[in-house]
Short mmCIF file of C-alpha atoms in Angstrom, two decimals:
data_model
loop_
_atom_site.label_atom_id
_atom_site.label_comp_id
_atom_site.label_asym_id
_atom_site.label_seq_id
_atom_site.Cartn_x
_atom_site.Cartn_y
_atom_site.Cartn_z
CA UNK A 16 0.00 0.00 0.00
CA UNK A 17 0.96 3.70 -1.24
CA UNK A 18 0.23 4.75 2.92
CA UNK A 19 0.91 3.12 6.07
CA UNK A 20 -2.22 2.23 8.15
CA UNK A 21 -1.33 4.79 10.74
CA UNK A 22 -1.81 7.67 8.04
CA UNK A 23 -5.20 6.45 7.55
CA UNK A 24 -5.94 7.78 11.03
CA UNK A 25 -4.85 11.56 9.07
CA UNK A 26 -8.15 11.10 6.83
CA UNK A 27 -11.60 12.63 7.20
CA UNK A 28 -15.08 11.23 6.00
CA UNK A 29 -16.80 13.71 3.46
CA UNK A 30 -20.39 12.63 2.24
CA UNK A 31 -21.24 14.16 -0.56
CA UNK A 32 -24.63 14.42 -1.02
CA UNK A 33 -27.06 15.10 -4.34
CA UNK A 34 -28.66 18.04 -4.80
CA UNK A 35 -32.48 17.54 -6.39
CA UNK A 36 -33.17 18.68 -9.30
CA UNK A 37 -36.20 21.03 -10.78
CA UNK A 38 -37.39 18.14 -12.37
CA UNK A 39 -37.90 15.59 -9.38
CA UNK A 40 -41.13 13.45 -10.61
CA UNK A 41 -42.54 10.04 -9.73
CA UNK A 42 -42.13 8.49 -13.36
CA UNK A 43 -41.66 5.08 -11.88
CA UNK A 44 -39.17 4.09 -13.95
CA UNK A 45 -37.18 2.19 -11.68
CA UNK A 46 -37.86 -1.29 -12.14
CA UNK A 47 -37.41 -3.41 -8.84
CA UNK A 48 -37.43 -0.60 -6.81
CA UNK A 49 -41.27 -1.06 -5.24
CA UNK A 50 -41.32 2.81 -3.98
CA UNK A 51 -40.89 3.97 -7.23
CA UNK A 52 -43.06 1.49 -8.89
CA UNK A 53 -45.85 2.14 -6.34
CA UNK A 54 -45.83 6.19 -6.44
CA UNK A 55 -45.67 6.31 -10.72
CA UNK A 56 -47.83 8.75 -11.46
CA UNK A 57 -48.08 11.06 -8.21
CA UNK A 58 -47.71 14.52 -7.98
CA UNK A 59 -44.17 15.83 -6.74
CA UNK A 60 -43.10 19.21 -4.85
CA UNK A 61 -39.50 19.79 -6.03
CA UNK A 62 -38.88 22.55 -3.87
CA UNK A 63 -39.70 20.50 -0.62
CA UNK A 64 -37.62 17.61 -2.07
CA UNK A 65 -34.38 20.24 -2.58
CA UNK A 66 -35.30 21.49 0.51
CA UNK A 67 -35.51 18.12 2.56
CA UNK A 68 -31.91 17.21 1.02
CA UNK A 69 -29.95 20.51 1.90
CA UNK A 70 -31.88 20.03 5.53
CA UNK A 71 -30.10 17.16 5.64
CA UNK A 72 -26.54 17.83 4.40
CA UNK A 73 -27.36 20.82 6.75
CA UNK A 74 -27.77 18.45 9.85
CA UNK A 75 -24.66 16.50 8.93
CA UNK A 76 -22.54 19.71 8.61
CA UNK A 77 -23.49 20.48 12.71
CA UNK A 78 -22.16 17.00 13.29
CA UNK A 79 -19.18 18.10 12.46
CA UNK A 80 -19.05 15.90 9.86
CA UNK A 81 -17.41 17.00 6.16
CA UNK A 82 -20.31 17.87 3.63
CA UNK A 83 -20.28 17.96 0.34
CA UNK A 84 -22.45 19.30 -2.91
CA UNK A 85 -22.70 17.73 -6.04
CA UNK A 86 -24.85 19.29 -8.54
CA UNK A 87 -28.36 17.97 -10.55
CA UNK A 88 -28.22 17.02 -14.21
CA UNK A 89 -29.18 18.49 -16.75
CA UNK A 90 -33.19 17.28 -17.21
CA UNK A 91 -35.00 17.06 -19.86
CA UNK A 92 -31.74 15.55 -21.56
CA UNK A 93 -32.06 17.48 -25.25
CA UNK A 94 -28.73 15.80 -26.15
CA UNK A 95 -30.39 12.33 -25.81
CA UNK A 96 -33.35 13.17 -28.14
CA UNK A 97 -31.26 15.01 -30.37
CA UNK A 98 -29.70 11.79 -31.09
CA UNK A 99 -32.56 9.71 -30.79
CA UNK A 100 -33.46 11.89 -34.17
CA UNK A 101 -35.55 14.76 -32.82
CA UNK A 102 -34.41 17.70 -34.01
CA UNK A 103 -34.54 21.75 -34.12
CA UNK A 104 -35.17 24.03 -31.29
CA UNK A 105 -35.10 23.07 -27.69
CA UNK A 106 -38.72 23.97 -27.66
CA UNK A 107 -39.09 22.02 -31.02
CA UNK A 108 -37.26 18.78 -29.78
CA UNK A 109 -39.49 18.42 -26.51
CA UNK A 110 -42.70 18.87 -28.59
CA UNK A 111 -41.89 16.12 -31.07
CA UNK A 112 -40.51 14.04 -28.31
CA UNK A 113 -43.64 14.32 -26.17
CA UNK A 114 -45.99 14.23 -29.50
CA UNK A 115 -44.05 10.92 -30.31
CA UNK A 116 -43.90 9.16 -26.43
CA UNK A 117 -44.44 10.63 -22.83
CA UNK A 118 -42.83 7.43 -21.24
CA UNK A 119 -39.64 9.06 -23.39
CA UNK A 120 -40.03 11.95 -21.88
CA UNK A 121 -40.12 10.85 -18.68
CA UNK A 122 -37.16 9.05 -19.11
CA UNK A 123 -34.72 12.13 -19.92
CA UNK A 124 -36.85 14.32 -17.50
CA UNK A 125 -35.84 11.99 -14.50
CA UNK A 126 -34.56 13.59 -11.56
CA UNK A 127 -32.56 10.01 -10.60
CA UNK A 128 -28.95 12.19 -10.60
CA UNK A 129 -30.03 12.65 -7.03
CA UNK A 130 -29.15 9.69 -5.61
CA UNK A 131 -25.15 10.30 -5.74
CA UNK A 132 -24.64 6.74 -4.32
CA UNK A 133 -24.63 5.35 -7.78
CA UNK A 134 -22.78 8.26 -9.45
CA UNK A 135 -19.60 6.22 -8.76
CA UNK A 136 -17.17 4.07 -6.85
CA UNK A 137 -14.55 5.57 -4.71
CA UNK A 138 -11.47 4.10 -2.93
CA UNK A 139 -9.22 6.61 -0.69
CA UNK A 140 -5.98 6.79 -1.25
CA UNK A 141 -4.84 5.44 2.07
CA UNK A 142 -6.14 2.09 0.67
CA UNK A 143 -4.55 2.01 -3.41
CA UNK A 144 -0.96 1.22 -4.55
CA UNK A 145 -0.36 4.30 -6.23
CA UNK A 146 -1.61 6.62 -3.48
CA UNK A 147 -4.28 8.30 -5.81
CA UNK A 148 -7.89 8.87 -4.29
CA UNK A 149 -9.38 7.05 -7.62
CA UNK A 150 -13.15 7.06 -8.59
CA UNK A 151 -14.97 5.42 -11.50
CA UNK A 152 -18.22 6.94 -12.32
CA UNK A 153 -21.04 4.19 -13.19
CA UNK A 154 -22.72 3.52 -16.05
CA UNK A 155 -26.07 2.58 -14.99
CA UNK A 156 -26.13 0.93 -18.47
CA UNK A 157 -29.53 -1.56 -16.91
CA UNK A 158 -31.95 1.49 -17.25
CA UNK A 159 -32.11 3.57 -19.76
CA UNK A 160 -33.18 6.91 -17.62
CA UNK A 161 -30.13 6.20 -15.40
CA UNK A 162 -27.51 5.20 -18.47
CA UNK A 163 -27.74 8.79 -19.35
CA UNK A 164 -26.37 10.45 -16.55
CA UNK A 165 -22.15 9.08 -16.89
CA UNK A 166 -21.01 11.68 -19.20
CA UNK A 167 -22.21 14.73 -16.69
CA UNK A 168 -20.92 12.74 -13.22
CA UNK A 169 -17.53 12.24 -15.14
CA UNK A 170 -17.86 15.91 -16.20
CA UNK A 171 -18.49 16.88 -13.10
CA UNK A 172 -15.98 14.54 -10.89
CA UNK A 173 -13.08 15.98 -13.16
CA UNK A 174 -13.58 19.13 -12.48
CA UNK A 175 -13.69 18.87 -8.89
CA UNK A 176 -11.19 16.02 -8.66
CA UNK A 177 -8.87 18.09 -11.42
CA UNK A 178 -5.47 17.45 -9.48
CA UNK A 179 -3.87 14.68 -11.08
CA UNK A 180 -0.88 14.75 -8.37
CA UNK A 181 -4.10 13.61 -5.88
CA UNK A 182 -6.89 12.12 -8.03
CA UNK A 183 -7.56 9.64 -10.64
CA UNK A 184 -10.69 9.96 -12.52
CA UNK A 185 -11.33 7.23 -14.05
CA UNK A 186 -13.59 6.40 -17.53
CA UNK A 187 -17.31 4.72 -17.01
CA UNK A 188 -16.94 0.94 -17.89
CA UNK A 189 -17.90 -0.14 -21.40
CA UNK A 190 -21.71 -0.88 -21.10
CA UNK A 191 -21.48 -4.32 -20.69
CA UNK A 192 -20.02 -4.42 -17.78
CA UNK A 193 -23.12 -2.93 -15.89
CA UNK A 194 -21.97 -0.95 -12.90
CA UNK A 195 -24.38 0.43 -10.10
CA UNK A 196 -21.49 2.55 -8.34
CA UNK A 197 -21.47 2.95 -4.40
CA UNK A 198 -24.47 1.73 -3.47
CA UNK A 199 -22.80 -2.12 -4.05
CA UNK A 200 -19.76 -1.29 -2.47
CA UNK A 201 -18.81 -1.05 1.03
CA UNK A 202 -15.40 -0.41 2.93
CA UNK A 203 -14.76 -1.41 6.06
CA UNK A 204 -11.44 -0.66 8.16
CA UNK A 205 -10.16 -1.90 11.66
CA UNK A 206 -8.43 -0.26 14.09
CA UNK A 207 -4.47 -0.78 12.99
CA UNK A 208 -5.44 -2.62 10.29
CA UNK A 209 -5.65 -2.11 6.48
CA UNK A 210 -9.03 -1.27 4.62
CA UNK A 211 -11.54 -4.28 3.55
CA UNK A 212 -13.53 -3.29 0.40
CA UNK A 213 -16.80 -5.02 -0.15
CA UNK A 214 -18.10 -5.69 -3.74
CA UNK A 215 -21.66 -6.67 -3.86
CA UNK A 216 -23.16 -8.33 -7.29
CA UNK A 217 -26.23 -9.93 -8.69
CA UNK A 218 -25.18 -11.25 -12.08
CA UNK A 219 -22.17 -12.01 -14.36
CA UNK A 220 -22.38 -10.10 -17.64
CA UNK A 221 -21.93 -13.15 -19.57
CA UNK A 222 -24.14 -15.57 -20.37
CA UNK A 223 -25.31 -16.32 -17.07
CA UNK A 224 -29.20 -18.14 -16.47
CA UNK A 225 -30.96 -15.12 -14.35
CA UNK A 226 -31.17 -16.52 -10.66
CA UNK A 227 -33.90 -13.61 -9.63
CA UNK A 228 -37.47 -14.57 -10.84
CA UNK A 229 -39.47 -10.96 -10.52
CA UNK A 230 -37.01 -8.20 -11.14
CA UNK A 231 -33.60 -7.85 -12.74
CA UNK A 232 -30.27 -8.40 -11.16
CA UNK A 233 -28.32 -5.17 -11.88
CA UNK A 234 -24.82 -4.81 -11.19
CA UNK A 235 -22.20 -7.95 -12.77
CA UNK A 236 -19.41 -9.24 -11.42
CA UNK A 237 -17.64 -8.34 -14.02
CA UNK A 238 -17.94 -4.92 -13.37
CA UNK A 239 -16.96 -5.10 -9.51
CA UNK A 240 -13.50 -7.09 -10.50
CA UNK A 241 -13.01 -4.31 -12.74
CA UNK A 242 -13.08 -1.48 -10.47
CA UNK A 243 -11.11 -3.19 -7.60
CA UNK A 244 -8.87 -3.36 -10.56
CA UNK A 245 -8.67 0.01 -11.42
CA UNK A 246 -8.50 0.98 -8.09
CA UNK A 247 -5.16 -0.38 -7.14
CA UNK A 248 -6.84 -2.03 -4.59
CA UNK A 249 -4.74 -4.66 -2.65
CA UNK A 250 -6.75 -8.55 -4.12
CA UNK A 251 -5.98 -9.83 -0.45
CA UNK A 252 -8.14 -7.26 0.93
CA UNK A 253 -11.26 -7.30 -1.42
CA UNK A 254 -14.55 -9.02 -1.06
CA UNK A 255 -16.69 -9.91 -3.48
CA UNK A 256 -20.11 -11.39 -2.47
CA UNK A 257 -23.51 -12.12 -4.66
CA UNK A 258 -26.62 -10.53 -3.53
CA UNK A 259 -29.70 -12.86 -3.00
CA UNK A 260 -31.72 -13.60 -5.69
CA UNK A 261 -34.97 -13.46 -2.62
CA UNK A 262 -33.64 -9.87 -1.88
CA UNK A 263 -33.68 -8.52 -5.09
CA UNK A 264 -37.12 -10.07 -5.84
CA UNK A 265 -38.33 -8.12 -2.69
CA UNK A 266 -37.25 -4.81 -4.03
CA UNK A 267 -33.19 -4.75 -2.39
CA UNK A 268 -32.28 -3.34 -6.47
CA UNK A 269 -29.24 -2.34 -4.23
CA UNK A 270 -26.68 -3.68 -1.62
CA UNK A 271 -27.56 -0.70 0.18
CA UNK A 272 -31.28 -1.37 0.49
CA UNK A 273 -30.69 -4.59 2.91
CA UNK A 274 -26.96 -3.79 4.46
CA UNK A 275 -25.08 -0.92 5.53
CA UNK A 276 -20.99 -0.98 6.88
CA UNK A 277 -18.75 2.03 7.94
CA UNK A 278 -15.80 1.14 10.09
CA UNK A 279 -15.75 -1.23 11.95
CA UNK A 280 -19.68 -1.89 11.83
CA UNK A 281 -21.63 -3.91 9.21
CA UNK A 282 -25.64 -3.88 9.75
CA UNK A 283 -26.98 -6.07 7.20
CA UNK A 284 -30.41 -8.66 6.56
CA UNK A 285 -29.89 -12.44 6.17
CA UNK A 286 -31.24 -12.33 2.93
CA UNK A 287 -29.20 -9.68 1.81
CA UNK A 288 -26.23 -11.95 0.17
CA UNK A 289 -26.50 -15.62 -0.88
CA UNK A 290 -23.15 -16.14 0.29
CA UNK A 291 -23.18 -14.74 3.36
CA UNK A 292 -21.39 -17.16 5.93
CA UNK A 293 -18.49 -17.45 3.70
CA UNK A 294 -18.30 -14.00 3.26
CA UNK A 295 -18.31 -12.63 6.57
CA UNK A 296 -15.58 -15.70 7.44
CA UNK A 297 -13.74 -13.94 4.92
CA UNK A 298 -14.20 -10.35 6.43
CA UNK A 299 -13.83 -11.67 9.98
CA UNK A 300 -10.49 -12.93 9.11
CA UNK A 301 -9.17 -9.83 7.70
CA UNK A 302 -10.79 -7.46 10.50
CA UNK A 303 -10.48 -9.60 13.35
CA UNK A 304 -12.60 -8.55 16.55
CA UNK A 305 -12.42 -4.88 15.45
CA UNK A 306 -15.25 -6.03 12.42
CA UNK A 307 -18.56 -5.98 14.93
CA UNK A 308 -21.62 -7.77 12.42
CA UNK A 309 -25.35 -7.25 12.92
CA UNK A 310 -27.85 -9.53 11.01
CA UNK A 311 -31.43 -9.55 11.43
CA UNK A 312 -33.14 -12.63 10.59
CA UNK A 313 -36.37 -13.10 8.35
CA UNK A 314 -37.90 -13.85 11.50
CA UNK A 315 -37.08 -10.51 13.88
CA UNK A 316 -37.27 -8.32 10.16
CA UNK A 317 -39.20 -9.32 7.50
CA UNK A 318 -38.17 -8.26 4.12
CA UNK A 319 -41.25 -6.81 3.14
CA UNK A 320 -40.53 -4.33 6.99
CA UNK A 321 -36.60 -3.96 5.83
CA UNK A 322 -37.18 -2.60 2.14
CA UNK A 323 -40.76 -0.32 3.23
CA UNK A 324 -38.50 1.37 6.26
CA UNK A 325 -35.13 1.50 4.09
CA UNK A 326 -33.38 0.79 7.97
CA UNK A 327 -30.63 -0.64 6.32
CA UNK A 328 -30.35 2.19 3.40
CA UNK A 329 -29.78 4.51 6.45
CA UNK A 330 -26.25 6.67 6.51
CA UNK A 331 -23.69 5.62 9.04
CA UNK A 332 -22.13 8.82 9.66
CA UNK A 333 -17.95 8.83 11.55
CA UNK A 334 -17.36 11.90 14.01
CA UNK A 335 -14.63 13.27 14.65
CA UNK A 336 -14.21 11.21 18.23
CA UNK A 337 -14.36 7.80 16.88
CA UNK A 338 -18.12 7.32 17.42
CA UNK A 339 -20.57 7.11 14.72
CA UNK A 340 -24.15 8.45 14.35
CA UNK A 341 -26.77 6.83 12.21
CA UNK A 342 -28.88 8.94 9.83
CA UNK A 343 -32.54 7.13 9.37
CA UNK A 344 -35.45 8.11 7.53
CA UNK A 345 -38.77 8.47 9.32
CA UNK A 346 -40.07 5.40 7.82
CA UNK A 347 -37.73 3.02 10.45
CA UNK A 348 -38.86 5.35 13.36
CA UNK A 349 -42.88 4.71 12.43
CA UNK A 350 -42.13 1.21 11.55
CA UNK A 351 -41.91 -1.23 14.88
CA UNK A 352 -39.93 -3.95 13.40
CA UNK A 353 -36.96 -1.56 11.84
CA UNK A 354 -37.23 0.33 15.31
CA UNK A 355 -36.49 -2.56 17.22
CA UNK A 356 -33.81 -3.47 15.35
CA UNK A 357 -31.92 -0.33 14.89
CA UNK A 358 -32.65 0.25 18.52
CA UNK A 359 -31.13 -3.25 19.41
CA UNK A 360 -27.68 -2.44 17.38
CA UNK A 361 -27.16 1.21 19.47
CA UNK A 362 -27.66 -1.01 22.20
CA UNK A 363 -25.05 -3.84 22.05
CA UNK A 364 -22.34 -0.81 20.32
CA UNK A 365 -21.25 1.81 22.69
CA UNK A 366 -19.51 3.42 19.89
CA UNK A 367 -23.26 4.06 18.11
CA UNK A 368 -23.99 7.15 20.08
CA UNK A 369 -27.10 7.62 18.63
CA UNK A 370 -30.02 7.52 16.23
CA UNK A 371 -31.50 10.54 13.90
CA UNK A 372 -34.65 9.79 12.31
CA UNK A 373 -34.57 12.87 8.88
CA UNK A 374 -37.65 13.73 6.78
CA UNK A 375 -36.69 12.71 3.28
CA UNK A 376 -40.42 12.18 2.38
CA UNK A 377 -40.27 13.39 -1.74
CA UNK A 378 -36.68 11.14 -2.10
CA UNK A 379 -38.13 8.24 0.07
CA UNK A 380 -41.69 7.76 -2.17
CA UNK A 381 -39.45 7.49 -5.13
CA UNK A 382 -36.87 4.65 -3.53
CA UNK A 383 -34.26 6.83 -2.13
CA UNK A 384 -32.91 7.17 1.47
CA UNK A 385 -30.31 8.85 3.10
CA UNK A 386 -27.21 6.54 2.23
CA UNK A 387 -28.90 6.98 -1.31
CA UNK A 388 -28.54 10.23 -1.40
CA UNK A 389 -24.77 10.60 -0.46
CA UNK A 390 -21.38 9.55 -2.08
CA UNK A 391 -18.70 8.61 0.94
CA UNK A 392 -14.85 10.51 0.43
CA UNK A 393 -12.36 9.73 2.56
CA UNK A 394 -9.86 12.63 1.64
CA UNK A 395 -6.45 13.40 3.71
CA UNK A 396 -6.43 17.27 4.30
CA UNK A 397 -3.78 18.37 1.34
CA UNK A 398 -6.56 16.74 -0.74
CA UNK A 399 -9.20 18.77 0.61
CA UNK A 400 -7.17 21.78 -0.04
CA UNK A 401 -7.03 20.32 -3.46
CA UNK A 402 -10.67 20.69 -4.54
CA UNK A 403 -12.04 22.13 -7.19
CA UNK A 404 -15.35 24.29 -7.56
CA UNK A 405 -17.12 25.61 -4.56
CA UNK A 406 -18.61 21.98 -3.36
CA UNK A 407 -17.89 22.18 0.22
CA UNK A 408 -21.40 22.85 2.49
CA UNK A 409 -21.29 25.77 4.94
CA UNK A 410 -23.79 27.59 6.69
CA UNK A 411 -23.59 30.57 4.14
CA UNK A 412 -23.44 27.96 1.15
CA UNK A 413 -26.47 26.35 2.77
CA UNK A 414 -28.46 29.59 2.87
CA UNK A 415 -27.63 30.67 -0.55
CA UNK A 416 -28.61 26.88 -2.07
CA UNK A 417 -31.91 27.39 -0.35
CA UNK A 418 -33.00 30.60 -1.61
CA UNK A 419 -31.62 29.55 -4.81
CA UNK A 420 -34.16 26.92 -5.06
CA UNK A 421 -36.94 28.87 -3.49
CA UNK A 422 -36.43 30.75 -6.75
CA UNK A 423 -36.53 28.84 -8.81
CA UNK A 424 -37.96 25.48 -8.43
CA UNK A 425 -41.95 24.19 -8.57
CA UNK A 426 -43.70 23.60 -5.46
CA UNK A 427 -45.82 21.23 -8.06
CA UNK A 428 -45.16 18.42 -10.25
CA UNK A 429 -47.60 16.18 -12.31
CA UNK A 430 -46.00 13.96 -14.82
CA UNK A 431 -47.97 15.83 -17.39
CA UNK A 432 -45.51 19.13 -16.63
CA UNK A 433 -42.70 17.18 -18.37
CA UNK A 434 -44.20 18.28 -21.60
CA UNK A 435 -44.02 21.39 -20.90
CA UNK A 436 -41.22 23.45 -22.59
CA UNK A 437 -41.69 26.46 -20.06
CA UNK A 438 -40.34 23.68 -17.61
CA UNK A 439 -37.14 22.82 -19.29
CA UNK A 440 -36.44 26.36 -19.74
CA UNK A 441 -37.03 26.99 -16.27
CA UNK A 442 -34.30 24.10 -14.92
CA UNK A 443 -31.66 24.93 -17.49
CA UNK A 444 -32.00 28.82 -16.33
CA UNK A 445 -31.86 27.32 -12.70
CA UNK A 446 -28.74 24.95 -13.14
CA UNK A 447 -26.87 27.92 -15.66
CA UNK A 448 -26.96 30.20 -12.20
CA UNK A 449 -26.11 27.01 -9.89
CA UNK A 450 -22.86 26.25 -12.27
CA UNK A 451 -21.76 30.04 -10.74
CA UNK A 452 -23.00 29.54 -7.21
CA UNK A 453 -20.96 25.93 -7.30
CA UNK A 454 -17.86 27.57 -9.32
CA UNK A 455 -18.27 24.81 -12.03
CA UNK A 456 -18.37 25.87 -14.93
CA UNK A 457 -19.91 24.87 -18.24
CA UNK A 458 -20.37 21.34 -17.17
CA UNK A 459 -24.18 20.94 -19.03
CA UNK A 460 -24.49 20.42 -22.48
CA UNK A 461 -26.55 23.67 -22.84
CA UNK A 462 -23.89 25.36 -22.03
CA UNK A 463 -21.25 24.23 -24.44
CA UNK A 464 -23.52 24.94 -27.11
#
């Protein structure tokens, strides 16, 4: 390894969370994701949605915790129906698109850039051979509405990871090897001892017979080999494990819907990996006693309780003493069964000081909770310093986000508004004054013409 384990100690947890978009809708569009599915079709308030999220990276900030901004995408994507063949004004292309398919249009009006936790895979650089903090954006390739977004995250993550000295920003993978980013991948470190990283899949890319019966296994092997790869990471300290065919089926489209790890804690549901003994034999070994693992059984947390409450797609947070704090939403509070069981773990772990239940009501009725809604950085402080663009939260950054979205965004959204020129006109004016606020630049295609 580039650094010792004792520099690791010099390192700081930054989430970096997902700002919504002026264009957050319930198109249902996510396929195996039964929130989604279930609120197609509802109205949405955009401006409480923005709202909710800078609340939260707002709360996380007073923890002391490092906060992060990344920007929306550019929605309705004009540059995808351009080259799907519609063509003329930007006015003109969303009328022919709409007059031709509103399922379309929902589909490049989707406000799924949110959810930063698949925008990428990250691995410090306390943990690579080269000593580069390296990141891979994904490709999202198994939905079309999300395959859209890796041009503007790697747009984006090279210009605020610019410093090739610190960074390495790497290229999607070619489409085949389908790649969900963050949300499959966990790292988990013990106390003297190197990082474990933990790559969840639920298919290989080639030619495999589909284990899951009801909805589609999204991430590949493949792909999870290939960014340990890239990463420099160390093949003695990587984990790969399958997730269960019986929790995708319920609606875990995600690792991070049925287990959650930071440190030296891993939460996770029996049914969230198929080979789960062998797997956390494997992690035990590397982690010894400082690895602590929670699993709740079918029995104490049914599936159908663990994917409605999201408990396990809540955001363990690191402060600054050691001790973590875990980020819920209000589902697991009003639900007795996650309750219980997040109340259990503070219980037996000392080092859990405590549980925050957030109101992320838009993000939650379309699939996405906190640990959704963040990207984990582990950045030494000359890497900090090394930033680019004005991404860091503050107080005054906070304020100015707000009232830029009071501005600016709908308090309103039926999925009949998507047809609506007035309302792509309205987000591209919004994001063209954000790229200032954030010190971007022109990373939208509307602005580089």
């Amino acid at each position: 390894m580039a650094a010792d384990v004792k520099a690791a100690a010099a390192y700081r947890e930054y989430n970096f969370d997902g700002l919504v978009g002026p264009t957050h809708n319930y198109g249902g569009l996510s396929i195996g994701n039964v929130a989604s599915m279930s609120h197609e079709g509802a109205v949405s308030n955009p401006r409480q949605a923005a709202l909710e999220g800078l609340a939260k990276m707002r709360f996380v900030h007073a923890l002391g915790v490092g906060q992060g901004v990344l920007p929306p995408h550019e929605r309705p994507s004009l540059v995808t129906l351009r080259r799907l063949g519609f063509a003329g004004s930007d006015e003109e292309v969303l009328i022919q698109a709409a007059a031709h398919s509103d399922d379309l249009v929902r589909q490049v009006s989707s406000a799924a850039p949110m959810w930063v936790a698949n925008a990428a895979t990250v691995a410090p650089s306390c943990d690579t051979a080269d000593g580069l903090m390296h990141v891979t954006p994904a490709n999202l390739s198994e939905l079309f509405h999300r395959s859209i977004e890796a041009q503007t995250t790697e747009r984006v993550m090279r210009v605020v990871f610019s410093d090739a000295s610190k960074f390495a920003v790497h290229a999607p993978l070619p489409e085949h090897f389908a790649d969900e980013g963050a949300a499959n991948h966990t790292r988990l470190a013990g106390i003297g001892l190197a990082a474990v990283h933990v790559f969840a899949w639920g298919r290989s890319g080639f030619g495999e017979t589909p284990l899951t019966r009801r909805f589609p296994a999204r991430q590949t092997r493949e792909a999870s080999e290939a960014l340990a790869r890239l990463h420099r990471l160390d093949p003695e300290r990587v984990v790969y494990v399958r997730q269960h065919p019986k929790g995708i089926d319920a609606g875990a489209f995600h690792t991070d819907v049925l287990a959650v790890g930071s440190g030296g804690l891993l939460m996770l549901h029996e049914l969230a990996f198929s080979n789960q003994a062998t797997a956390l034999a494997r992690m035990r070994s590397l982690l010894g006693a400082s690895l602590r693992v929670e699993v709740a059984t079918e029995a104490e947390f049914p599936l159908v309780d663990a994917i409605a409450s999201y408990a396990f797609n809540s955001q363990l947070v690191a402060l600054g003493d050691g001790s973590m704090v875990l980020l819920a939403p209000e589902e697991s509070r009003d639900n007795p069964r996650a309750r219980l069981f997040l109340e259990r773990v503070a219980s037996l772990h000392p080092s859990l000081r405590r549980i925050d239940y957030l109101s992320l009501r838009q993000s939650m009725q379309n699939g996405g909770g906190p640990a959704c809604l963040r990207l984990r950085f582990p950045l030494a402080e000359a890497e900090v310093a090394a930033l680019g663009a004005r991404i860091l939260f503050s107080p005054a950054l906070g304020d100015e986000l707000e009232a830029w979205v009071v501005r600016h965004y709908r308090d309103r959204l039926a999925p009949a508004d998507l047809r609506d020129p007035r309302l792509a006109r309205e987000s591209f004016t919004a994001l063209d004054e954000l790229t200032r606020i954030l010190e971007l630049g022109s990373i939208y295609d509307f602005q580089r013409g």
